[in-house]
Amino acid sequence: MIEDDVMLLEGAPRLFGIVADPFDDDHPQVVAWGHELPDQAVLTWRLGNGKSEIAVFQSAEAALATAQLLYPARILWTAPAAQGF
């Protein structure tokens, strides 16, 4: 059973947020969120009009690099990468 669990965790998406202080007012917030798979990351963010946009990147780090073109940002992972038991 543990071996099956490890196999499931190896391919599971890793959830992350991109955190920034877009208004430069010392109130950082999650400005985008997504999940990373072994071959891509899917990122979602909310627009000022209340709608959302989604983009696909090669990795979470590539999504972060794009966000950093707008403002200083960092990645916040919801959990560490899966390790063998």
mmCIF file of N, CA, C and O in Angstrom:
data_model
loop_
_atom_site.group_PDB
_atom_site.id
_atom_site.type_symbol
_atom_site.label_atom_id
_atom_site.label_comp_id
_atom_site.label_asym_id
_atom_site.label_seq_id
_atom_site.Cartn_x
_atom_site.Cartn_y
_atom_site.Cartn_z
ATOM 1 N N MET A 1 0.817 -1.193 0.000
ATOM 2 C CA MET A 1 0.000 0.000 0.000
ATOM 3 C C MET A 1 0.865 1.262 0.000
ATOM 4 O O MET A 1 0.575 2.195 -0.732
ATOM 5 N N ILE A 2 1.920 1.320 0.797
ATOM 6 C CA ILE A 2 2.784 2.493 0.836
ATOM 7 C C ILE A 2 3.428 2.720 -0.520
ATOM 8 O O ILE A 2 3.548 3.850 -0.978
ATOM 9 N N GLU A 3 3.813 1.651 -1.212
ATOM 10 C CA GLU A 3 4.422 1.783 -2.527
ATOM 11 C C GLU A 3 3.448 2.451 -3.507
ATOM 12 O O GLU A 3 3.834 3.301 -4.305
ATOM 13 N N ASP A 4 2.173 2.095 -3.454
ATOM 14 C CA ASP A 4 1.162 2.726 -4.304
ATOM 15 C C ASP A 4 1.034 4.210 -3.986
ATOM 16 O O ASP A 4 0.886 5.040 -4.884
ATOM 17 N N ASP A 5 1.075 4.559 -2.696
ATOM 18 C CA ASP A 5 0.980 5.961 -2.285
ATOM 19 C C ASP A 5 2.147 6.765 -2.833
ATOM 20 O O ASP A 5 1.972 7.894 -3.287
ATOM 21 N N VAL A 6 3.344 6.223 -2.804
ATOM 22 C CA VAL A 6 4.517 6.916 -3.312
ATOM 23 C C VAL A 6 4.363 7.163 -4.808
ATOM 24 O O VAL A 6 4.660 8.251 -5.310
ATOM 25 N N MET A 7 3.868 6.176 -5.553
ATOM 26 C CA MET A 7 3.677 6.339 -6.996
ATOM 27 C C MET A 7 2.676 7.464 -7.283
ATOM 28 O O MET A 7 2.862 8.251 -8.195
ATOM 29 N N LEU A 8 1.609 7.548 -6.489
ATOM 30 C CA LEU A 8 0.623 8.607 -6.676
ATOM 31 C C LEU A 8 1.222 9.976 -6.391
ATOM 32 O O LEU A 8 0.966 10.939 -7.105
ATOM 33 N N LEU A 9 2.016 10.087 -5.353
ATOM 34 C CA LEU A 9 2.605 11.366 -4.983
ATOM 35 C C LEU A 9 3.629 11.852 -6.000
ATOM 36 O O LEU A 9 3.768 13.046 -6.222
ATOM 37 N N GLU A 10 4.335 10.947 -6.658
ATOM 38 C CA GLU A 10 5.379 11.337 -7.600
ATOM 39 C C GLU A 10 4.825 12.142 -8.776
ATOM 40 O O GLU A 10 5.468 13.045 -9.271
ATOM 41 N N GLY A 11 3.640 11.853 -9.224
ATOM 42 C CA GLY A 11 3.068 12.573 -10.354
ATOM 43 C C GLY A 11 2.041 13.622 -9.964
ATOM 44 O O GLY A 11 1.467 14.277 -10.821
ATOM 45 N N ALA A 12 1.809 13.783 -8.667
ATOM 46 C CA ALA A 12 0.773 14.706 -8.205
ATOM 47 C C ALA A 12 1.174 16.157 -8.445
ATOM 48 O O ALA A 12 2.344 16.512 -8.359
ATOM 49 N N PRO A 13 0.219 17.005 -8.765
ATOM 50 C CA PRO A 13 0.534 18.429 -8.935
ATOM 51 C C PRO A 13 0.952 19.043 -7.604
ATOM 52 O O PRO A 13 0.452 18.655 -6.548
ATOM 53 N N ARG A 14 1.867 20.006 -7.685
ATOM 54 C CA ARG A 14 2.287 20.775 -6.508
ATOM 55 C C ARG A 14 1.592 22.125 -6.572
ATOM 56 O O ARG A 14 1.675 22.832 -7.564
ATOM 57 N N LEU A 15 0.885 22.472 -5.509
ATOM 58 C CA LEU A 15 0.155 23.732 -5.465
ATOM 59 C C LEU A 15 1.068 24.865 -4.994
ATOM 60 O O LEU A 15 1.893 24.674 -4.101
ATOM 61 N N PHE A 16 0.900 26.044 -5.594
ATOM 62 C CA PHE A 16 1.724 27.183 -5.211
ATOM 63 C C PHE A 16 0.951 28.481 -5.386
ATOM 64 O O PHE A 16 -0.060 28.547 -6.076
ATOM 65 N N GLY A 17 1.449 29.504 -4.728
ATOM 66 C CA GLY A 17 0.933 30.853 -4.909
ATOM 67 C C GLY A 17 2.091 31.769 -5.250
ATOM 68 O O GLY A 17 3.238 31.494 -4.889
ATOM 69 N N ILE A 18 1.798 32.837 -5.931
ATOM 70 C CA ILE A 18 2.790 33.881 -6.164
ATOM 71 C C ILE A 18 2.367 35.047 -5.288
ATOM 72 O O ILE A 18 1.242 35.547 -5.377
ATOM 73 N N VAL A 19 3.279 35.440 -4.411
ATOM 74 C CA VAL A 19 3.010 36.460 -3.408
ATOM 75 C C VAL A 19 3.775 37.728 -3.783
ATOM 76 O O VAL A 19 4.953 37.665 -4.135
ATOM 77 N N ALA A 20 3.089 38.862 -3.705
ATOM 78 C CA ALA A 20 3.716 40.142 -4.010
ATOM 79 C C ALA A 20 3.007 41.246 -3.235
ATOM 80 O O ALA A 20 1.962 41.032 -2.631
ATOM 81 N N ASP A 21 3.591 42.423 -3.282
ATOM 82 C CA ASP A 21 2.997 43.618 -2.691
ATOM 83 C C ASP A 21 2.755 44.600 -3.839
ATOM 84 O O ASP A 21 3.467 45.583 -4.002
ATOM 85 N N PRO A 22 1.746 44.332 -4.675
ATOM 86 C CA PRO A 22 1.561 45.111 -5.894
ATOM 87 C C PRO A 22 1.295 46.596 -5.678
ATOM 88 O O PRO A 22 1.581 47.411 -6.539
ATOM 89 N N PHE A 23 0.768 46.971 -4.528
ATOM 90 C CA PHE A 23 0.473 48.378 -4.256
ATOM 91 C C PHE A 23 1.575 49.045 -3.444
ATOM 92 O O PHE A 23 1.453 50.206 -3.064
ATOM 93 N N ASP A 24 2.652 48.274 -3.140
ATOM 94 C CA ASP A 24 3.797 48.777 -2.380
ATOM 95 C C ASP A 24 3.343 49.452 -1.082
ATOM 96 O O ASP A 24 3.773 50.552 -0.742
ATOM 97 N N ASP A 25 2.431 48.767 -0.364
ATOM 98 C CA ASP A 25 1.882 49.326 0.875
ATOM 99 C C ASP A 25 2.129 48.417 2.085
ATOM 100 O O ASP A 25 1.417 48.506 3.080
ATOM 101 N N ASP A 26 3.146 47.553 1.977
ATOM 102 C CA ASP A 26 3.497 46.614 3.057
ATOM 103 C C ASP A 26 2.372 45.639 3.392
ATOM 104 O O ASP A 26 2.226 45.214 4.531
ATOM 105 N N HIS A 27 1.556 45.303 2.398
ATOM 106 C CA HIS A 27 0.503 44.298 2.560
ATOM 107 C C HIS A 27 0.623 43.270 1.442
ATOM 108 O O HIS A 27 -0.148 43.304 0.473
ATOM 109 N N PRO A 28 1.612 42.360 1.561
ATOM 110 C CA PRO A 28 1.748 41.340 0.515
ATOM 111 C C PRO A 28 0.489 40.478 0.433
ATOM 112 O O PRO A 28 -0.215 40.294 1.422
ATOM 113 N N GLN A 29 0.239 39.990 -0.765
ATOM 114 C CA GLN A 29 -0.943 39.160 -0.987
ATOM 115 C C GLN A 29 -0.648 38.141 -2.083
ATOM 116 O O GLN A 29 0.297 38.296 -2.848
ATOM 117 N N VAL A 30 -1.466 37.122 -2.125
ATOM 118 C CA VAL A 30 -1.368 36.153 -3.211
ATOM 119 C C VAL A 30 -1.960 36.817 -4.442
ATOM 120 O O VAL A 30 -3.139 37.169 -4.453
ATOM 121 N N VAL A 31 -1.131 37.017 -5.466
ATOM 122 C CA VAL A 31 -1.588 37.677 -6.681
ATOM 123 C C VAL A 31 -1.918 36.681 -7.789
ATOM 124 O O VAL A 31 -2.558 37.023 -8.776
ATOM 125 N N ALA A 32 -1.429 35.450 -7.635
ATOM 126 C CA ALA A 32 -1.721 34.384 -8.602
ATOM 127 C C ALA A 32 -1.531 33.050 -7.889
ATOM 128 O O ALA A 32 -0.843 32.969 -6.881
ATOM 129 N N TRP A 33 -2.141 32.012 -8.415
ATOM 130 C CA TRP A 33 -2.038 30.684 -7.807
ATOM 131 C C TRP A 33 -2.086 29.650 -8.917
ATOM 132 O O TRP A 33 -2.575 29.908 -10.011
ATOM 133 N N GLY A 34 -1.559 28.473 -8.607
ATOM 134 C CA GLY A 34 -1.573 27.459 -9.640
ATOM 135 C C GLY A 34 -1.097 26.112 -9.149
ATOM 136 O O GLY A 34 -0.935 25.885 -7.954
ATOM 137 N N HIS A 35 -0.851 25.242 -10.119
ATOM 138 C CA HIS A 35 -0.315 23.918 -9.807
ATOM 139 C C HIS A 35 0.756 23.583 -10.838
ATOM 140 O O HIS A 35 0.672 23.973 -11.996
ATOM 141 N N GLU A 36 1.783 22.902 -10.342
ATOM 142 C CA GLU A 36 2.887 22.503 -11.204
ATOM 143 C C GLU A 36 2.863 20.996 -11.382
ATOM 144 O O GLU A 36 2.759 20.241 -10.419
ATOM 145 N N LEU A 37 2.946 20.579 -12.624
ATOM 146 C CA LEU A 37 3.055 19.171 -13.005
ATOM 147 C C LEU A 37 4.491 18.935 -13.457
ATOM 148 O O LEU A 37 5.260 19.885 -13.596
ATOM 149 N N PRO A 38 4.889 17.699 -13.701
ATOM 150 C CA PRO A 38 6.273 17.450 -14.113
ATOM 151 C C PRO A 38 6.693 18.217 -15.374
ATOM 152 O O PRO A 38 7.860 18.584 -15.507
ATOM 153 N N ASP A 39 5.764 18.521 -16.284
ATOM 154 C CA ASP A 39 6.157 19.145 -17.549
ATOM 155 C C ASP A 39 5.566 20.534 -17.794
ATOM 156 O O ASP A 39 5.800 21.139 -18.834
ATOM 157 N N GLN A 40 4.798 21.077 -16.840
ATOM 158 C CA GLN A 40 4.214 22.407 -17.015
ATOM 159 C C GLN A 40 3.616 22.909 -15.712
ATOM 160 O O GLN A 40 3.425 22.146 -14.770
ATOM 161 N N ALA A 41 3.322 24.202 -15.687
ATOM 162 C CA ALA A 41 2.625 24.809 -14.550
ATOM 163 C C ALA A 41 1.452 25.623 -15.096
ATOM 164 O O ALA A 41 1.588 26.316 -16.096
ATOM 165 N N VAL A 42 0.320 25.514 -14.441
ATOM 166 C CA VAL A 42 -0.881 26.249 -14.827
ATOM 167 C C VAL A 42 -1.121 27.320 -13.756
ATOM 168 O O VAL A 42 -1.196 27.008 -12.571
ATOM 169 N N LEU A 43 -1.216 28.564 -14.199
ATOM 170 C CA LEU A 43 -1.319 29.695 -13.291
ATOM 171 C C LEU A 43 -2.630 30.441 -13.537
ATOM 172 O O LEU A 43 -3.045 30.628 -14.684
ATOM 173 N N THR A 44 -3.284 30.870 -12.458
ATOM 174 C CA THR A 44 -4.525 31.638 -12.533
ATOM 175 C C THR A 44 -4.357 32.922 -11.736
ATOM 176 O O THR A 44 -3.705 32.929 -10.698
ATOM 177 N N TRP A 45 -4.939 34.015 -12.235
ATOM 178 C CA TRP A 45 -4.968 35.260 -11.484
ATOM 179 C C TRP A 45 -6.257 35.992 -11.815
ATOM 180 O O TRP A 45 -6.894 35.749 -12.817
ATOM 181 N N ARG A 46 -6.658 36.880 -10.910
ATOM 182 C CA ARG A 46 -7.906 37.636 -11.074
ATOM 183 C C ARG A 46 -7.577 39.027 -11.602
ATOM 184 O O ARG A 46 -6.665 39.682 -11.131
ATOM 185 N N LEU A 47 -8.355 39.447 -12.583
ATOM 186 C CA LEU A 47 -8.210 40.774 -13.175
ATOM 187 C C LEU A 47 -8.994 41.811 -12.367
ATOM 188 O O LEU A 47 -9.848 41.459 -11.548
ATOM 189 N N GLY A 48 -8.731 43.058 -12.612
ATOM 190 C CA GLY A 48 -9.426 44.131 -11.906
ATOM 191 C C GLY A 48 -10.924 44.135 -12.130
ATOM 192 O O GLY A 48 -11.686 44.623 -11.293
ATOM 193 N N ASN A 49 -11.392 43.586 -13.247
ATOM 194 C CA ASN A 49 -12.827 43.560 -13.536
ATOM 195 C C ASN A 49 -13.534 42.337 -12.938
ATOM 196 O O ASN A 49 -14.701 42.098 -13.208
ATOM 197 N N GLY A 50 -12.797 41.551 -12.129
ATOM 198 C CA GLY A 50 -13.389 40.386 -11.473
ATOM 199 C C GLY A 50 -13.282 39.093 -12.253
ATOM 200 O O GLY A 50 -13.583 38.031 -11.730
ATOM 201 N N LYS A 51 -12.876 39.163 -13.509
ATOM 202 C CA LYS A 51 -12.684 37.954 -14.305
ATOM 203 C C LYS A 51 -11.319 37.358 -14.007
ATOM 204 O O LYS A 51 -10.460 38.021 -13.432
ATOM 205 N N SER A 52 -11.126 36.110 -14.406
ATOM 206 C CA SER A 52 -9.845 35.436 -14.193
ATOM 207 C C SER A 52 -9.183 35.121 -15.521
ATOM 208 O O SER A 52 -9.866 34.973 -16.546
ATOM 209 N N GLU A 53 -7.879 35.017 -15.493
ATOM 210 C CA GLU A 53 -7.105 34.560 -16.640
ATOM 211 C C GLU A 53 -6.276 33.369 -16.216
ATOM 212 O O GLU A 53 -5.932 33.233 -15.046
ATOM 213 N N ILE A 54 -5.962 32.532 -17.179
ATOM 214 C CA ILE A 54 -5.157 31.334 -16.940
ATOM 215 C C ILE A 54 -4.062 31.300 -17.994
ATOM 216 O O ILE A 54 -4.300 31.622 -19.156
ATOM 217 N N ALA A 55 -2.863 30.908 -17.569
ATOM 218 C CA ALA A 55 -1.745 30.749 -18.506
ATOM 219 C C ALA A 55 -0.977 29.484 -18.147
ATOM 220 O O ALA A 55 -0.978 29.048 -16.996
ATOM 221 N N VAL A 56 -0.330 28.918 -19.134
ATOM 222 C CA VAL A 56 0.487 27.716 -18.934
ATOM 223 C C VAL A 56 1.946 28.098 -19.142
ATOM 224 O O VAL A 56 2.293 28.759 -20.121
ATOM 225 N N PHE A 57 2.806 27.695 -18.209
ATOM 226 C CA PHE A 57 4.236 27.971 -18.249
ATOM 227 C C PHE A 57 5.006 26.657 -18.206
ATOM 228 O O PHE A 57 4.445 25.611 -17.854
ATOM 229 N N GLN A 58 6.289 26.712 -18.497
ATOM 230 C CA GLN A 58 7.118 25.506 -18.430
ATOM 231 C C GLN A 58 7.283 25.019 -17.001
ATOM 232 O O GLN A 58 7.467 23.831 -16.763
ATOM 233 N N SER A 59 7.241 25.941 -16.040
ATOM 234 C CA SER A 59 7.418 25.586 -14.632
ATOM 235 C C SER A 59 6.849 26.708 -13.765
ATOM 236 O O SER A 59 6.554 27.805 -14.256
ATOM 237 N N ALA A 60 6.742 26.440 -12.470
ATOM 238 C CA ALA A 60 6.303 27.479 -11.539
ATOM 239 C C ALA A 60 7.322 28.615 -11.501
ATOM 240 O O ALA A 60 6.958 29.783 -11.392
ATOM 241 N N GLU A 61 8.603 28.283 -11.612
ATOM 242 C CA GLU A 61 9.645 29.306 -11.607
ATOM 243 C C GLU A 61 9.535 30.217 -12.827
ATOM 244 O O GLU A 61 9.786 31.423 -12.745
ATOM 245 N N ALA A 62 9.140 29.667 -13.980
ATOM 246 C CA ALA A 62 8.929 30.482 -15.178
ATOM 247 C C ALA A 62 7.735 31.418 -14.973
ATOM 248 O O ALA A 62 7.766 32.575 -15.401
ATOM 249 N N ALA A 63 6.700 30.942 -14.318
ATOM 250 C CA ALA A 63 5.548 31.797 -14.001
ATOM 251 C C ALA A 63 5.975 32.916 -13.061
ATOM 252 O O ALA A 63 5.587 34.074 -13.238
ATOM 253 N N LEU A 64 6.794 32.587 -12.075
ATOM 254 C CA LEU A 64 7.305 33.592 -11.148
ATOM 255 C C LEU A 64 8.125 34.642 -11.888
ATOM 256 O O LEU A 64 7.972 35.844 -11.643
ATOM 257 N N ALA A 65 8.984 34.217 -12.794
ATOM 258 C CA ALA A 65 9.817 35.162 -13.557
ATOM 259 C C ALA A 65 8.945 36.152 -14.320
ATOM 260 O O ALA A 65 9.262 37.340 -14.393
ATOM 261 N N THR A 66 7.832 35.698 -14.857
ATOM 262 C CA THR A 66 6.916 36.594 -15.568
ATOM 263 C C THR A 66 6.265 37.574 -14.600
ATOM 264 O O THR A 66 6.170 38.770 -14.886
ATOM 265 N N ALA A 67 5.843 37.095 -13.444
ATOM 266 C CA ALA A 67 5.245 37.980 -12.438
ATOM 267 C C ALA A 67 6.254 39.032 -11.981
ATOM 268 O O ALA A 67 5.896 40.185 -11.736
ATOM 269 N N GLN A 68 7.521 38.636 -11.900
ATOM 270 C CA GLN A 68 8.552 39.569 -11.436
ATOM 271 C C GLN A 68 8.832 40.680 -12.439
ATOM 272 O O GLN A 68 9.477 41.668 -12.097
ATOM 273 N N LEU A 69 8.327 40.555 -13.657
ATOM 274 C CA LEU A 69 8.422 41.655 -14.606
ATOM 275 C C LEU A 69 7.490 42.807 -14.191
ATOM 276 O O LEU A 69 7.700 43.956 -14.577
ATOM 277 N N LEU A 70 6.467 42.486 -13.403
ATOM 278 C CA LEU A 70 5.497 43.488 -12.954
ATOM 279 C C LEU A 70 5.850 44.083 -11.597
ATOM 280 O O LEU A 70 5.673 45.275 -11.377
ATOM 281 N N TYR A 71 6.307 43.234 -10.655
ATOM 282 C CA TYR A 71 6.640 43.682 -9.309
ATOM 283 C C TYR A 71 7.444 42.602 -8.609
ATOM 284 O O TYR A 71 7.409 41.439 -9.008
ATOM 285 N N PRO A 72 8.196 42.964 -7.544
ATOM 286 C CA PRO A 72 8.924 41.940 -6.798
ATOM 287 C C PRO A 72 7.941 40.896 -6.264
ATOM 288 O O PRO A 72 6.924 41.244 -5.679
ATOM 289 N N ALA A 73 8.232 39.650 -6.513
ATOM 290 C CA ALA A 73 7.327 38.571 -6.109
ATOM 291 C C ALA A 73 8.146 37.374 -5.653
ATOM 292 O O ALA A 73 9.343 37.283 -5.921
ATOM 293 N N ARG A 74 7.475 36.472 -4.980
ATOM 294 C CA ARG A 74 8.115 35.215 -4.557
ATOM 295 C C ARG A 74 7.097 34.096 -4.667
ATOM 296 O O ARG A 74 5.896 34.349 -4.733
ATOM 297 N N ILE A 75 7.619 32.882 -4.674
ATOM 298 C CA ILE A 75 6.741 31.696 -4.755
ATOM 299 C C ILE A 75 6.503 31.175 -3.342
ATOM 300 O O ILE A 75 7.408 31.200 -2.510
ATOM 301 N N LEU A 76 5.316 30.740 -3.086
ATOM 302 C CA LEU A 76 4.955 30.129 -1.810
ATOM 303 C C LEU A 76 4.334 28.774 -2.131
ATOM 304 O O LEU A 76 3.257 28.708 -2.729
ATOM 305 N N TRP A 77 5.046 27.701 -1.768
ATOM 306 C CA TRP A 77 4.544 26.342 -2.003
ATOM 307 C C TRP A 77 3.642 25.937 -0.853
ATOM 308 O O TRP A 77 3.906 26.264 0.302
ATOM 309 N N THR A 78 2.576 25.216 -1.145
ATOM 310 C CA THR A 78 1.664 24.773 -0.079
ATOM 311 C C THR A 78 2.234 23.595 0.691
ATOM 312 O O THR A 78 1.853 23.366 1.817
ATOM 313 N N ALA A 79 3.135 22.844 0.067
ATOM 314 C CA ALA A 79 3.756 21.699 0.722
ATOM 315 C C ALA A 79 5.074 21.403 0.013
ATOM 316 O O ALA A 79 5.238 21.719 -1.153
ATOM 317 N N PRO A 80 6.015 20.799 0.741
ATOM 318 C CA PRO A 80 7.279 20.439 0.077
ATOM 319 C C PRO A 80 7.067 19.370 -0.994
ATOM 320 O O PRO A 80 6.038 18.685 -0.998
ATOM 321 N N ALA A 81 8.030 19.256 -1.882
ATOM 322 C CA ALA A 81 7.962 18.216 -2.922
ATOM 323 C C ALA A 81 7.881 16.848 -2.268
ATOM 324 O O ALA A 81 8.451 16.612 -1.205
ATOM 325 N N ALA A 82 7.156 15.936 -2.899
ATOM 326 C CA ALA A 82 7.003 14.576 -2.365
ATOM 327 C C ALA A 82 8.344 13.872 -2.339
ATOM 328 O O ALA A 82 9.107 13.924 -3.290
ATOM 329 N N GLN A 83 8.623 13.221 -1.249
ATOM 330 C CA GLN A 83 9.852 12.438 -1.084
ATOM 331 C C GLN A 83 9.461 10.990 -0.849
ATOM 332 O O GLN A 83 8.382 10.704 -0.344
ATOM 333 N N GLY A 84 10.341 10.092 -1.181
ATOM 334 C CA GLY A 84 10.074 8.671 -0.915
ATOM 335 C C GLY A 84 9.935 8.413 0.565
ATOM 336 O O GLY A 84 10.511 9.096 1.393
ATOM 337 N N PHE A 85 9.123 7.435 0.934
ATOM 338 C CA PHE A 85 8.911 7.092 2.353
ATOM 339 C C PHE A 85 9.997 6.183 2.850
ATOM 340 O O PHE A 85 10.528 5.379 2.239
#
